[in-house]
């Protein structure tokens, strides 16, 4: 599992995640998320385009990110999700809670909108 | 075509997950699972294994657990065995998407069940416990291979005289015709494996099934019947999966196939056979009684014969009550311990079975060898949405395990739960009374039905009502049994 970050807009960061989000690798993402939200308040869009597997451990970290964003009053969205990962998110009923959108443009719009709410 | 078995012992550390997951994936890939299914298998394994590491073995790096993979042509079975903290699925939290923003407990188990076809927890007594995950290979169902527009059974004229034919053990290459024969004859049957030729081959190879066929000299399939064993070492088997192609009916083929199966059962030392007949009409009850089977249990609402059919035709069926009957073969004298409440009925059932038995006096000690297996075995039949719990030892621990298992089945909305209590255990009366307090009620007896010991059969209905007046039974004895079961059913007002 790898994470790279870039500033996409003045208010939002894109975090590109790749690899597996399982019980072994998810704590790594959790640290990144925690570090991100302890810094200056910015919205977060998670690009999961290169994530090919997610388990309950991965979903918990994604939920944690959504919760921290809400608590911090910033926008949050996930996008670019592969079909097998999307299936796991859907079967768990977490699509709206995680702010799932198709692509980066929608994600950044959602993050922007989320911050205003 | 035996199932390939491989096993690995894995240290109790999360970083074992990646190599284990890769190993499982490779096996599953070789079997022909597609990408989506491979991902589901990995998910099921990860959730089960992290559960074992974190909760069962409390992340103790000095511990280890064993993963057994059984790959067969029809399914991948994954067994995860460990000797960690007892786990009670009934008390495990239930995941709810509505609460997911605050509480995700139970999510792992939820995903495990969603990803796999079957998830079971077995308590192995001193051997610890076992999580069993099963994933079936798809797209091998016979109804997907059969052409539509086959004539219905009633429209097929019967032959006046049988052509030359043979009755013999089935050959692996005949599995597809057995499936087709079943499908043409009934459209559906009491269990869905008959739709999967690979499973017929697999069960016959593993000793879970003994198939006999009637075949014309030209090689045309006329009919099939089989013994079905819970496991290859079981002492009893079910006689069933019986059907004769409509055009060849009325010539005694079923009887000839049954005779060959009974001979086989005798030759492998089975103590008896049991059969199950529907109660919507008495025809099949009469057939099985004609072979010497004696009614011993009324399994109320056991079979949902429409479930598989429904998937094909979109039609709904009511649950069926089944009359279970038994044919004793080589039986030793048994000492049995029924509760005073059911003493008369149990005695009558044993007398009708004409097997040697003694009713124990009060204060009897458990003299029989408890057997190698003191565990509680629970199995769920997904097709019927019913479950069976077999209790070898009527101990407090046995009761606690059985009760928790029952609770977890109820929470999964299992329609009917059957409890097979070792009636040869002197503690059976107290055990039975405790189960009856939970809402279980008398169903009958089943020789060798509790892991080899004779069983008192109790049943529990999960929000189902049975219309006893609609049962069509073939004999006065069967009607007496039904009246008795009805009198015990707490759901009857």
Coordinates of C-alpha atoms in Angstrom, one line a residue:
Chain A
X1 CA 0.0 0.0 0.0
X2 CA 1.4 3.4 -1.0
X3 CA 0.1 6.9 -0.5
X4 CA 1.1 10.1 -2.4
X5 CA -0.4 13.5 -1.7
X6 CA -0.8 16.6 -3.9
X7 CA -2.6 19.9 -3.5
X8 CA -5.4 19.9 -6.0
X9 CA -7.0 23.2 -5.2
X10 CA -6.3 25.9 -2.6
X11 CA -8.5 24.1 -0.1
X12 CA -8.2 20.5 -1.0
X13 CA -5.6 17.7 -1.1
X14 CA -5.8 14.6 -3.2
X15 CA -4.4 11.5 -1.6
X16 CA -3.6 8.7 -4.1
X17 CA -3.7 5.3 -2.5
X18 CA -2.5 2.2 -4.3
X19 CA -2.3 -1.5 -3.5
X20 CA -4.3 -3.4 -0.9
X21 CA -6.2 -2.0 2.0
X22 CA -6.2 -5.0 4.3
X23 CA -5.6 -5.7 8.0
X24 CA -1.8 -5.4 7.5
X25 CA -1.6 -2.3 5.3
X26 CA -4.6 -0.2 6.6
X27 CA -2.8 1.0 9.7
X28 CA -0.3 2.7 7.4
X29 CA -3.2 4.7 5.7
X30 CA -4.7 5.4 9.1
X31 CA -1.4 7.1 10.2
X32 CA -1.4 9.2 7.0
X33 CA -5.0 10.2 7.6
X34 CA -4.4 11.1 11.3
X35 CA -1.4 13.2 10.3
X36 CA -3.4 14.9 7.6
X37 CA -6.2 15.9 9.9
X38 CA -3.8 17.1 12.6
X39 CA -2.4 19.6 10.2
X40 CA -4.1 22.8 8.7
X41 CA -7.8 22.3 7.9
X42 CA -8.1 21.2 4.3
X43 CA -10.6 19.1 2.4
X44 CA -9.5 15.6 1.3
X45 CA -10.3 13.6 -1.8
X46 CA -9.1 10.0 -1.8
X47 CA -8.1 8.5 -5.1
X48 CA -8.7 4.8 -4.8
X49 CA -8.1 4.1 -8.5
X50 CA -5.1 1.8 -7.8
X51 CA -6.6 0.0 -4.8
X52 CA -7.5 -3.5 -5.9
X53 CA -8.7 -5.0 -2.6
X54 CA -10.4 -3.8 0.6
X55 CA -11.4 -5.6 3.7
X56 CA -13.2 -4.5 6.9
X57 CA -9.9 -3.0 8.1
X58 CA -9.7 -0.8 5.1
X59 CA -13.3 0.3 5.3
X60 CA -12.8 1.3 8.9
X61 CA -10.0 3.6 8.0
X62 CA -12.0 5.1 5.2
X63 CA -14.9 5.7 7.6
X64 CA -12.4 7.2 10.1
X65 CA -11.3 9.7 7.4
X66 CA -14.9 10.6 6.7
X67 CA -15.6 11.1 10.4
X68 CA -12.5 13.3 10.9
X69 CA -13.4 15.4 8.0
X70 CA -16.9 15.9 9.4
X71 CA -15.5 16.8 12.8
X72 CA -13.1 19.2 11.3
X73 CA -15.8 20.8 9.1
X74 CA -13.9 20.1 5.9
X75 CA -15.1 18.2 2.7
X76 CA -14.3 14.6 2.0
X77 CA -14.9 12.3 -1.0
X78 CA -13.5 9.0 -2.4
X79 CA -13.3 8.3 -6.2
X80 CA -12.0 6.2 -9.0
X81 CA -13.0 3.0 -7.2
X82 CA -12.4 -0.3 -9.0
X83 CA -15.4 -2.6 -9.3
X84 CA -14.4 -5.3 -6.8
X85 CA -13.7 -2.6 -4.2
X86 CA -16.9 -0.8 -5.0
X87 CA -18.8 -4.1 -4.5
X88 CA -17.5 -4.4 -1.0
X89 CA -18.4 -0.8 -0.2
X90 CA -21.9 -1.2 -1.7
X91 CA -22.6 -4.5 0.1
X92 CA -21.7 -2.8 3.4
X93 CA -24.1 0.1 2.6
X94 CA -21.3 2.7 2.9
X95 CA -21.5 4.5 -0.4
X96 CA -23.1 7.7 0.8
X97 CA -21.3 7.7 4.2
X98 CA -18.0 7.6 2.4
X99 CA -19.0 10.1 -0.2
X100 CA -18.3 7.9 -3.2
X101 CA -18.2 9.7 -6.6
X102 CA -16.9 8.6 -10.0
X103 CA -14.0 10.9 -10.8
X104 CA -11.6 13.6 -9.5
X105 CA -13.7 16.5 -10.8
X106 CA -16.8 15.3 -8.9
X107 CA -14.7 14.5 -5.9
X108 CA -13.2 18.0 -5.8
X109 CA -16.6 19.6 -6.3
X110 CA -18.0 17.4 -3.5
X111 CA -15.1 18.4 -1.2
X112 CA -15.6 22.0 -2.0
X113 CA -19.4 21.7 -1.3
X114 CA -18.8 19.7 1.9
X115 CA -16.6 22.4 3.3
X116 CA -19.3 25.0 2.8
X117 CA -22.0 23.0 4.6
Chain B
X1 CA -11.4 -37.4 -8.4
X2 CA -10.6 -37.0 -4.7
X3 CA -10.6 -33.6 -3.1
X4 CA -7.1 -32.2 -3.0
X5 CA -6.2 -31.2 0.5
X6 CA -3.3 -29.0 1.6
X7 CA -2.7 -27.5 5.0
X8 CA -0.4 -24.8 6.4
X9 CA 0.3 -23.9 10.0
X10 CA 0.5 -20.2 10.4
X11 CA 2.0 -18.1 13.2
X12 CA -0.5 -15.9 15.0
X13 CA 0.7 -12.6 13.5
X14 CA -1.0 -10.3 11.1
X15 CA 1.9 -10.3 8.7
X16 CA 1.1 -14.0 8.0
X17 CA -1.9 -12.7 6.2
X18 CA -0.2 -11.8 2.9
X19 CA 1.6 -15.1 2.3
X20 CA -1.5 -17.0 3.4
X21 CA -3.8 -14.9 1.2
X22 CA -1.5 -15.5 -1.8
X23 CA -1.5 -19.2 -1.2
X24 CA -5.3 -19.4 -1.0
X25 CA -5.6 -17.2 -4.1
X26 CA -3.3 -19.5 -6.1
X27 CA -5.3 -22.5 -5.2
X28 CA -8.5 -20.9 -6.0
X29 CA -7.2 -19.6 -9.3
X30 CA -6.1 -23.1 -10.3
X31 CA -9.6 -24.3 -9.6
X32 CA -11.1 -21.8 -12.1
X33 CA -12.6 -19.1 -9.9
X34 CA -12.8 -15.7 -11.7
X35 CA -11.2 -12.4 -10.5
X36 CA -14.3 -11.3 -8.6
X37 CA -14.6 -14.6 -6.9
X38 CA -10.9 -14.7 -6.1
X39 CA -11.2 -11.4 -4.4
X40 CA -14.2 -12.6 -2.4
X41 CA -12.3 -15.7 -1.3
X42 CA -9.5 -13.6 -0.1
X43 CA -11.9 -11.3 1.8
X44 CA -13.5 -14.3 3.5
X45 CA -10.2 -15.7 4.5
X46 CA -8.8 -12.4 5.8
X47 CA -11.9 -11.6 7.9
X48 CA -11.9 -15.1 9.4
X49 CA -8.2 -15.1 10.0
X50 CA -8.0 -11.7 11.6
X51 CA -10.9 -12.7 13.8
X52 CA -8.9 -15.8 14.9
X53 CA -5.7 -13.8 15.5
X54 CA -7.2 -10.9 17.3
X55 CA -10.0 -12.5 19.3
X56 CA -9.4 -16.3 19.3
X57 CA -5.6 -16.2 20.0
X58 CA -5.5 -12.6 21.4
X59 CA -2.7 -11.7 19.1
X60 CA -0.3 -13.9 21.0
X61 CA 2.7 -14.4 18.7
X62 CA 3.7 -17.6 20.3
X63 CA 0.4 -19.2 19.2
X64 CA -0.3 -20.6 15.8
X65 CA -3.3 -21.9 13.8
X66 CA -3.9 -24.2 10.9
X67 CA -5.5 -23.5 7.6
X68 CA -6.7 -26.5 5.6
X69 CA -7.7 -26.1 1.9
X70 CA -9.9 -28.7 0.3
X71 CA -10.3 -28.2 -3.4
X72 CA -12.7 -30.3 -5.3
X73 CA -14.2 -29.9 -8.8
X74 CA -17.2 -28.2 -7.3
X75 CA -16.0 -26.1 -4.4
X76 CA -13.2 -24.7 -2.3
X77 CA -13.5 -25.5 1.4
X78 CA -11.3 -23.6 3.8
X79 CA -11.0 -24.7 7.4
X80 CA -9.3 -22.5 10.0
X81 CA -8.6 -24.4 13.1
X82 CA -7.2 -23.1 16.4
X83 CA -7.3 -23.7 20.1
X84 CA -7.9 -20.2 21.3
X85 CA -10.6 -18.5 23.3
X86 CA -14.0 -20.0 22.8
X87 CA -16.0 -18.0 20.4
X88 CA -19.7 -17.6 20.6
X89 CA -21.2 -16.4 17.2
X90 CA -24.5 -15.8 18.9
X91 CA -23.0 -13.1 21.1
X92 CA -21.0 -11.5 18.3
X93 CA -22.1 -8.0 17.4
X94 CA -24.3 -7.6 14.3
X95 CA -23.2 -5.0 11.8
X96 CA -25.7 -2.4 10.7
X97 CA -25.0 0.1 7.9
X98 CA -27.3 2.6 9.7
X99 CA -24.9 2.8 12.6
X100 CA -21.7 2.5 10.6
X101 CA -20.6 6.1 11.2
X102 CA -20.4 5.4 14.9
X103 CA -20.0 1.7 15.3
X104 CA -18.6 -0.8 12.8
X105 CA -18.4 -3.9 15.0
X106 CA -19.5 -7.0 13.2
X107 CA -18.4 -5.6 9.8
X108 CA -15.8 -8.3 9.4
X109 CA -18.2 -11.2 9.9
X110 CA -20.8 -9.4 7.8
X111 CA -18.3 -9.3 4.9
X112 CA -17.2 -12.9 5.5
X113 CA -20.8 -14.1 5.0
X114 CA -21.4 -11.8 2.0
X115 CA -18.2 -13.1 0.3
X116 CA -18.6 -16.8 0.9
X117 CA -21.4 -19.3 0.2
X118 CA -21.3 -20.9 3.6
X119 CA -19.7 -19.9 6.9
X120 CA -19.9 -22.2 9.8
X121 CA -18.3 -22.4 13.2
X122 CA -17.7 -25.9 14.6
X123 CA -16.8 -26.5 18.2
X124 CA -14.3 -29.4 18.3
X125 CA -14.3 -29.9 22.0
X126 CA -10.8 -30.3 23.3
X127 CA -9.5 -29.9 19.7
X128 CA -10.5 -26.2 19.8
X129 CA -12.7 -24.7 17.2
X130 CA -13.0 -24.5 13.4
X131 CA -14.2 -21.8 11.1
X132 CA -15.4 -23.4 7.8
X133 CA -15.7 -21.3 4.7
X134 CA -17.1 -22.7 1.4
X135 CA -17.1 -21.1 -2.0
X136 CA -18.8 -23.0 -4.9
X137 CA -17.7 -22.8 -8.5
X138 CA -20.5 -21.1 -10.5
X139 CA -21.9 -21.8 -13.9
X140 CA -22.0 -25.5 -13.6
X141 CA -25.7 -25.9 -12.8
X142 CA -27.5 -28.4 -15.0
X143 CA -30.5 -26.2 -15.5
X144 CA -28.2 -23.8 -17.2
X145 CA -27.0 -26.6 -19.5
X146 CA -30.4 -28.1 -20.3
X147 CA -32.4 -26.9 -23.3
X148 CA -35.7 -25.3 -22.5
X149 CA -38.9 -26.8 -23.8
X150 CA -38.4 -30.3 -22.4
X151 CA -41.8 -32.0 -22.1
X152 CA -43.4 -32.2 -18.6
X153 CA -43.3 -35.6 -16.9
X154 CA -47.1 -36.1 -17.2
X155 CA -46.9 -35.8 -21.0
X156 CA -44.4 -38.6 -21.5
X157 CA -46.0 -41.9 -22.5
X158 CA -44.7 -44.9 -20.4
X159 CA -43.1 -47.8 -22.2
X160 CA -45.2 -51.0 -22.1
X161 CA -42.1 -53.2 -21.8
X162 CA -38.6 -52.3 -20.6
X163 CA -35.7 -52.6 -23.0
X164 CA -32.6 -54.6 -21.9
X165 CA -31.1 -52.7 -18.9
X166 CA -28.7 -53.0 -16.0
X167 CA -28.8 -51.7 -12.4
X168 CA -25.3 -50.8 -11.2
X169 CA -23.1 -48.2 -9.5
X170 CA -23.0 -45.0 -11.4
X171 CA -19.9 -44.0 -13.3
X172 CA -18.4 -40.5 -13.1
X173 CA -19.2 -39.7 -16.7
X174 CA -22.9 -40.4 -16.0
X175 CA -23.2 -37.5 -13.5
X176 CA -24.4 -35.1 -16.1
X177 CA -27.2 -37.5 -17.1
X178 CA -28.1 -38.1 -13.5
X179 CA -28.5 -34.3 -13.1
X180 CA -30.5 -34.1 -16.3
X181 CA -32.7 -37.0 -15.3
X182 CA -33.5 -35.4 -12.0
X183 CA -34.2 -32.1 -13.6
X184 CA -36.5 -33.6 -16.3
X185 CA -38.3 -35.7 -13.8
X186 CA -39.0 -33.2 -11.0
X187 CA -37.6 -29.9 -12.1
X188 CA -36.3 -29.6 -8.6
X189 CA -35.5 -31.9 -5.7
X190 CA -34.9 -31.7 -1.9
X191 CA -31.3 -30.6 -2.2
X192 CA -29.6 -28.5 -4.7
X193 CA -26.4 -30.5 -5.3
X194 CA -28.3 -32.7 -7.8
X195 CA -28.2 -29.7 -10.2
X196 CA -24.4 -29.8 -10.1
X197 CA -22.9 -32.8 -11.9
X198 CA -19.5 -32.1 -10.5
X199 CA -20.8 -32.4 -7.0
X200 CA -22.4 -35.8 -7.7
X201 CA -19.0 -37.0 -9.0
X202 CA -17.2 -35.4 -6.0
X203 CA -19.6 -36.8 -3.4
X204 CA -19.4 -40.3 -4.9
X205 CA -15.6 -40.2 -5.0
X206 CA -15.3 -38.9 -1.4
X207 CA -17.7 -41.4 0.1
X208 CA -20.4 -38.9 0.9
X209 CA -22.7 -40.5 -1.7
X210 CA -23.2 -43.9 -3.3
X211 CA -25.1 -43.5 -6.6
X212 CA -26.8 -46.4 -8.3
X213 CA -28.3 -46.1 -11.8
X214 CA -30.7 -48.0 -14.1
X215 CA -29.3 -47.8 -17.6
X216 CA -30.6 -49.3 -20.8
X217 CA -28.2 -51.5 -22.8
X218 CA -27.9 -48.6 -25.2
X219 CA -26.7 -46.4 -22.4
X220 CA -29.8 -44.3 -21.8
X221 CA -30.3 -43.2 -18.2
X222 CA -33.5 -44.7 -16.8
X223 CA -33.2 -43.7 -13.1
X224 CA -31.1 -43.0 -10.1
X225 CA -31.1 -43.6 -6.4
X226 CA -28.4 -43.0 -3.8
X227 CA -27.2 -43.3 -0.3
X228 CA -26.2 -40.0 1.2
X229 CA -23.7 -40.0 4.1
X230 CA -23.1 -37.1 6.4
X231 CA -19.4 -38.0 6.4
X232 CA -17.6 -41.0 4.8
X233 CA -17.3 -42.8 8.2
X234 CA -21.0 -42.3 9.2
X235 CA -22.9 -45.3 10.5
X236 CA -26.2 -44.4 8.8
X237 CA -27.1 -43.0 5.5
X238 CA -30.0 -41.4 3.9
X239 CA -31.7 -43.3 1.0
X240 CA -32.8 -40.8 -1.5
X241 CA -32.0 -38.7 -4.6
X242 CA -34.4 -41.3 -6.2
X243 CA -36.1 -40.7 -9.5
X244 CA -37.0 -42.7 -12.5
X245 CA -37.4 -41.1 -15.9
X246 CA -41.2 -40.8 -16.6
X247 CA -41.3 -43.2 -19.5
X248 CA -39.7 -46.1 -17.5
X249 CA -42.0 -45.8 -14.4
X250 CA -44.2 -48.6 -13.2
X251 CA -41.7 -51.4 -13.7
X252 CA -40.1 -51.6 -10.3
X253 CA -36.8 -50.0 -11.2
X254 CA -36.8 -48.0 -8.0
X255 CA -37.2 -51.1 -5.9
X256 CA -34.3 -52.8 -7.7
X257 CA -32.0 -49.8 -7.2
X258 CA -33.0 -49.7 -3.5
X259 CA -32.2 -53.4 -3.1
X260 CA -28.7 -52.9 -4.5
X261 CA -28.2 -49.9 -2.2
X262 CA -29.4 -51.8 0.9
X263 CA -27.0 -54.6 0.0
X264 CA -24.2 -52.1 -0.3
X265 CA -25.2 -50.5 3.0
X266 CA -24.9 -53.9 4.7
X267 CA -21.6 -54.6 3.0
X268 CA -20.0 -51.4 4.4
X269 CA -21.4 -52.1 7.9
X270 CA -24.1 -49.3 8.2
X271 CA -26.4 -49.7 11.2
X272 CA -29.4 -48.4 9.2
X273 CA -30.8 -46.2 6.6
X274 CA -33.2 -43.4 6.8
X275 CA -35.5 -41.9 4.3
X276 CA -37.5 -38.7 4.1
X277 CA -40.9 -38.5 2.4
X278 CA -43.0 -35.4 1.8
X279 CA -46.4 -35.2 3.6
X280 CA -48.3 -33.3 0.9
X281 CA -49.3 -36.7 -0.5
X282 CA -48.8 -40.2 0.8
X283 CA -47.4 -41.8 -2.4
X284 CA -43.7 -41.6 -1.5
X285 CA -44.3 -42.6 2.1
X286 CA -46.0 -45.8 0.9
X287 CA -43.1 -46.5 -1.5
X288 CA -40.5 -46.2 1.3
X289 CA -42.6 -48.1 3.8
X290 CA -42.8 -50.9 1.2
X291 CA -39.0 -51.3 1.5
X292 CA -39.4 -51.9 5.2
X293 CA -38.7 -48.4 6.5
X294 CA -40.5 -47.5 9.7
X295 CA -41.7 -44.0 10.5
X296 CA -39.8 -42.4 13.5
X297 CA -39.7 -38.6 13.2
X298 CA -42.1 -36.0 11.9
X299 CA -39.8 -33.1 10.8
X300 CA -42.2 -30.3 10.7
X301 CA -41.6 -27.7 8.0
X302 CA -38.1 -29.1 7.3
X303 CA -38.0 -28.8 3.6
X304 CA -38.4 -25.8 1.5
X305 CA -38.6 -27.7 -1.7
X306 CA -39.5 -24.5 -3.6
X307 CA -36.3 -22.6 -2.8
X308 CA -34.3 -23.9 -5.7
X309 CA -37.2 -24.1 -8.0
X310 CA -38.1 -20.6 -7.1
X311 CA -34.8 -19.5 -8.4
X312 CA -35.5 -21.0 -11.7
X313 CA -39.2 -20.3 -12.2
X314 CA -40.0 -17.5 -9.8
X315 CA -42.6 -19.6 -8.1
X316 CA -43.1 -19.8 -4.4
X317 CA -43.8 -22.9 -2.4
X318 CA -44.7 -23.5 1.1
X319 CA -42.4 -25.4 3.4
X320 CA -42.9 -29.1 3.5
X321 CA -43.2 -31.3 6.5
X322 CA -41.2 -34.5 6.1
X323 CA -41.9 -37.9 7.5
X324 CA -38.6 -39.5 8.4
X325 CA -38.4 -43.3 8.5
X326 CA -35.7 -45.7 9.4
X327 CA -34.6 -49.2 8.2
X328 CA -32.5 -50.9 10.8
X329 CA -29.6 -53.0 9.4
X330 CA -27.0 -54.3 11.8
X331 CA -28.0 -53.0 15.2
X332 CA -26.6 -53.7 18.7
X333 CA -28.8 -53.5 21.8
X334 CA -29.0 -49.9 23.0
X335 CA -30.0 -48.6 26.4
X336 CA -32.1 -45.4 26.1
X337 CA -33.0 -42.7 28.5
X338 CA -36.1 -40.8 27.3
X339 CA -37.8 -38.2 29.6
X340 CA -40.8 -39.5 31.5
X341 CA -43.0 -37.2 29.4
X342 CA -42.1 -38.9 26.1
X343 CA -41.5 -42.4 27.5
X344 CA -44.6 -44.0 26.0
X345 CA -44.1 -42.5 22.5
X346 CA -40.4 -43.3 22.4
X347 CA -41.1 -46.9 23.5
X348 CA -43.7 -47.4 20.8
X349 CA -41.4 -46.0 18.1
X350 CA -38.6 -48.3 19.2
X351 CA -41.0 -51.3 19.3
X352 CA -42.2 -50.5 15.8
X353 CA -38.6 -50.3 14.6
X354 CA -38.1 -53.8 16.0
X355 CA -34.6 -53.1 17.1
X356 CA -33.2 -54.4 20.4
X357 CA -33.4 -51.8 23.1
X358 CA -33.9 -51.3 26.8
X359 CA -35.5 -48.3 28.6
X360 CA -33.1 -47.4 31.4
X361 CA -34.4 -47.3 35.0
X362 CA -34.1 -44.2 37.1
X363 CA -30.6 -43.4 38.4
X364 CA -28.9 -45.3 35.6
X365 CA -25.3 -44.6 35.0
X366 CA -23.8 -43.8 31.6
X367 CA -22.1 -47.1 30.8
X368 CA -21.8 -46.9 27.1
X369 CA -18.5 -45.8 25.6
X370 CA -19.1 -42.1 24.9
X371 CA -17.4 -42.6 21.5
X372 CA -14.6 -40.7 20.0
X373 CA -16.6 -37.6 19.4
X374 CA -17.9 -35.5 22.3
X375 CA -18.4 -32.4 20.3
X376 CA -21.5 -30.6 19.3
X377 CA -21.9 -30.6 15.5
X378 CA -24.0 -28.0 13.8
X379 CA -24.7 -27.8 10.2
X380 CA -26.9 -25.5 8.2
X381 CA -28.7 -26.5 5.1
X382 CA -28.7 -23.3 3.1
X383 CA -31.1 -24.7 0.5
X384 CA -33.7 -25.6 3.1
X385 CA -32.9 -22.7 5.4
X386 CA -32.9 -25.2 8.3
X387 CA -30.2 -26.4 10.6
X388 CA -29.3 -29.5 12.6
X389 CA -27.4 -29.6 15.9
X390 CA -26.1 -32.9 17.0
X391 CA -25.3 -33.3 20.7
X392 CA -23.1 -36.3 21.8
X393 CA -22.8 -35.5 25.5
X394 CA -25.8 -34.1 27.5
X395 CA -23.5 -31.9 29.6
X396 CA -23.9 -28.3 30.8
X397 CA -21.2 -27.3 28.3
X398 CA -23.0 -29.2 25.5
X399 CA -26.2 -27.4 26.4
X400 CA -24.5 -24.0 26.4
X401 CA -22.9 -24.6 23.0
X402 CA -26.1 -26.0 21.5
X403 CA -28.1 -23.1 22.9
X404 CA -25.7 -20.5 21.6
X405 CA -25.7 -22.2 18.2
X406 CA -29.5 -22.2 18.2
X407 CA -29.5 -18.5 19.0
X408 CA -27.2 -17.7 16.2
X409 CA -29.3 -19.7 13.7
X410 CA -32.4 -17.8 14.9
X411 CA -30.6 -14.5 14.4
X412 CA -29.8 -15.6 10.8
X413 CA -33.5 -16.1 10.4
X414 CA -33.1 -19.9 9.9
X415 CA -36.6 -21.2 9.7
X416 CA -36.3 -24.5 11.5
X417 CA -33.6 -25.9 13.9
X418 CA -33.4 -29.6 14.7
X419 CA -31.7 -30.9 17.8
X420 CA -30.5 -34.5 17.8
X421 CA -29.9 -35.4 21.5
X422 CA -28.0 -38.5 22.5
X423 CA -30.8 -40.5 24.1
X424 CA -28.2 -43.1 25.3
X425 CA -26.9 -40.6 27.7
X426 CA -28.6 -40.8 31.1
X427 CA -28.5 -37.0 31.3
X428 CA -30.8 -36.9 28.3
X429 CA -34.0 -36.2 30.2
X430 CA -32.7 -33.1 32.0
X431 CA -31.1 -31.9 28.8
X432 CA -34.4 -32.4 26.9
X433 CA -36.4 -30.5 29.5
X434 CA -34.0 -27.5 29.3
X435 CA -34.3 -27.5 25.5
X436 CA -38.1 -27.7 25.8
X437 CA -38.0 -24.6 28.0
X438 CA -36.4 -22.8 25.0
X439 CA -39.3 -23.7 22.8
X440 CA -38.0 -26.9 21.2
X441 CA -40.5 -29.7 21.0
X442 CA -40.6 -33.4 20.3
X443 CA -40.1 -34.6 16.7
X444 CA -39.3 -38.3 17.2
X445 CA -36.3 -40.5 17.4
X446 CA -33.5 -41.3 14.9
X447 CA -31.4 -44.3 15.5
X448 CA -27.6 -43.4 15.3
X449 CA -28.7 -39.8 14.7
X450 CA -26.5 -38.1 17.3
X451 CA -23.0 -38.6 16.1
X452 CA -23.5 -42.4 16.0
X453 CA -25.6 -42.6 19.2
X454 CA -29.4 -42.9 19.0
X455 CA -31.1 -39.5 19.0
X456 CA -34.1 -38.0 20.5
X457 CA -35.1 -35.5 17.9
X458 CA -36.4 -32.0 19.0
X459 CA -37.4 -29.2 16.7
X460 CA -37.7 -25.5 16.9
X461 CA -39.7 -23.3 14.5
X462 CA -38.6 -19.7 14.0
X463 CA -41.8 -17.8 13.5
X464 CA -43.5 -20.6 11.5
X465 CA -46.8 -22.1 11.9
X466 CA -47.7 -25.5 10.8
X467 CA -51.2 -26.6 9.6
X468 CA -51.2 -30.1 10.9
X469 CA -54.6 -30.8 9.4
X470 CA -53.1 -30.6 5.9
X471 CA -50.7 -33.5 6.5
X472 CA -51.4 -36.5 4.3
X473 CA -50.1 -39.5 6.0
X474 CA -50.0 -43.1 4.8
X475 CA -50.7 -45.0 8.0
X476 CA -52.4 -45.0 11.4
X477 CA -49.0 -45.1 13.1
X478 CA -47.8 -42.0 11.2
X479 CA -51.0 -40.2 12.1
X480 CA -50.5 -41.1 15.8
X481 CA -47.0 -39.7 15.6
X482 CA -48.3 -36.5 14.0
X483 CA -50.9 -36.1 16.7
X484 CA -48.3 -36.6 19.4
X485 CA -45.9 -34.0 17.8
X486 CA -48.8 -31.6 17.5
X487 CA -49.7 -32.0 21.2
X488 CA -46.1 -31.1 22.0
X489 CA -45.9 -28.1 19.6
X490 CA -46.0 -24.9 21.8
X491 CA -46.9 -22.9 18.7
X492 CA -50.3 -24.7 18.4
X493 CA -52.9 -22.7 20.3

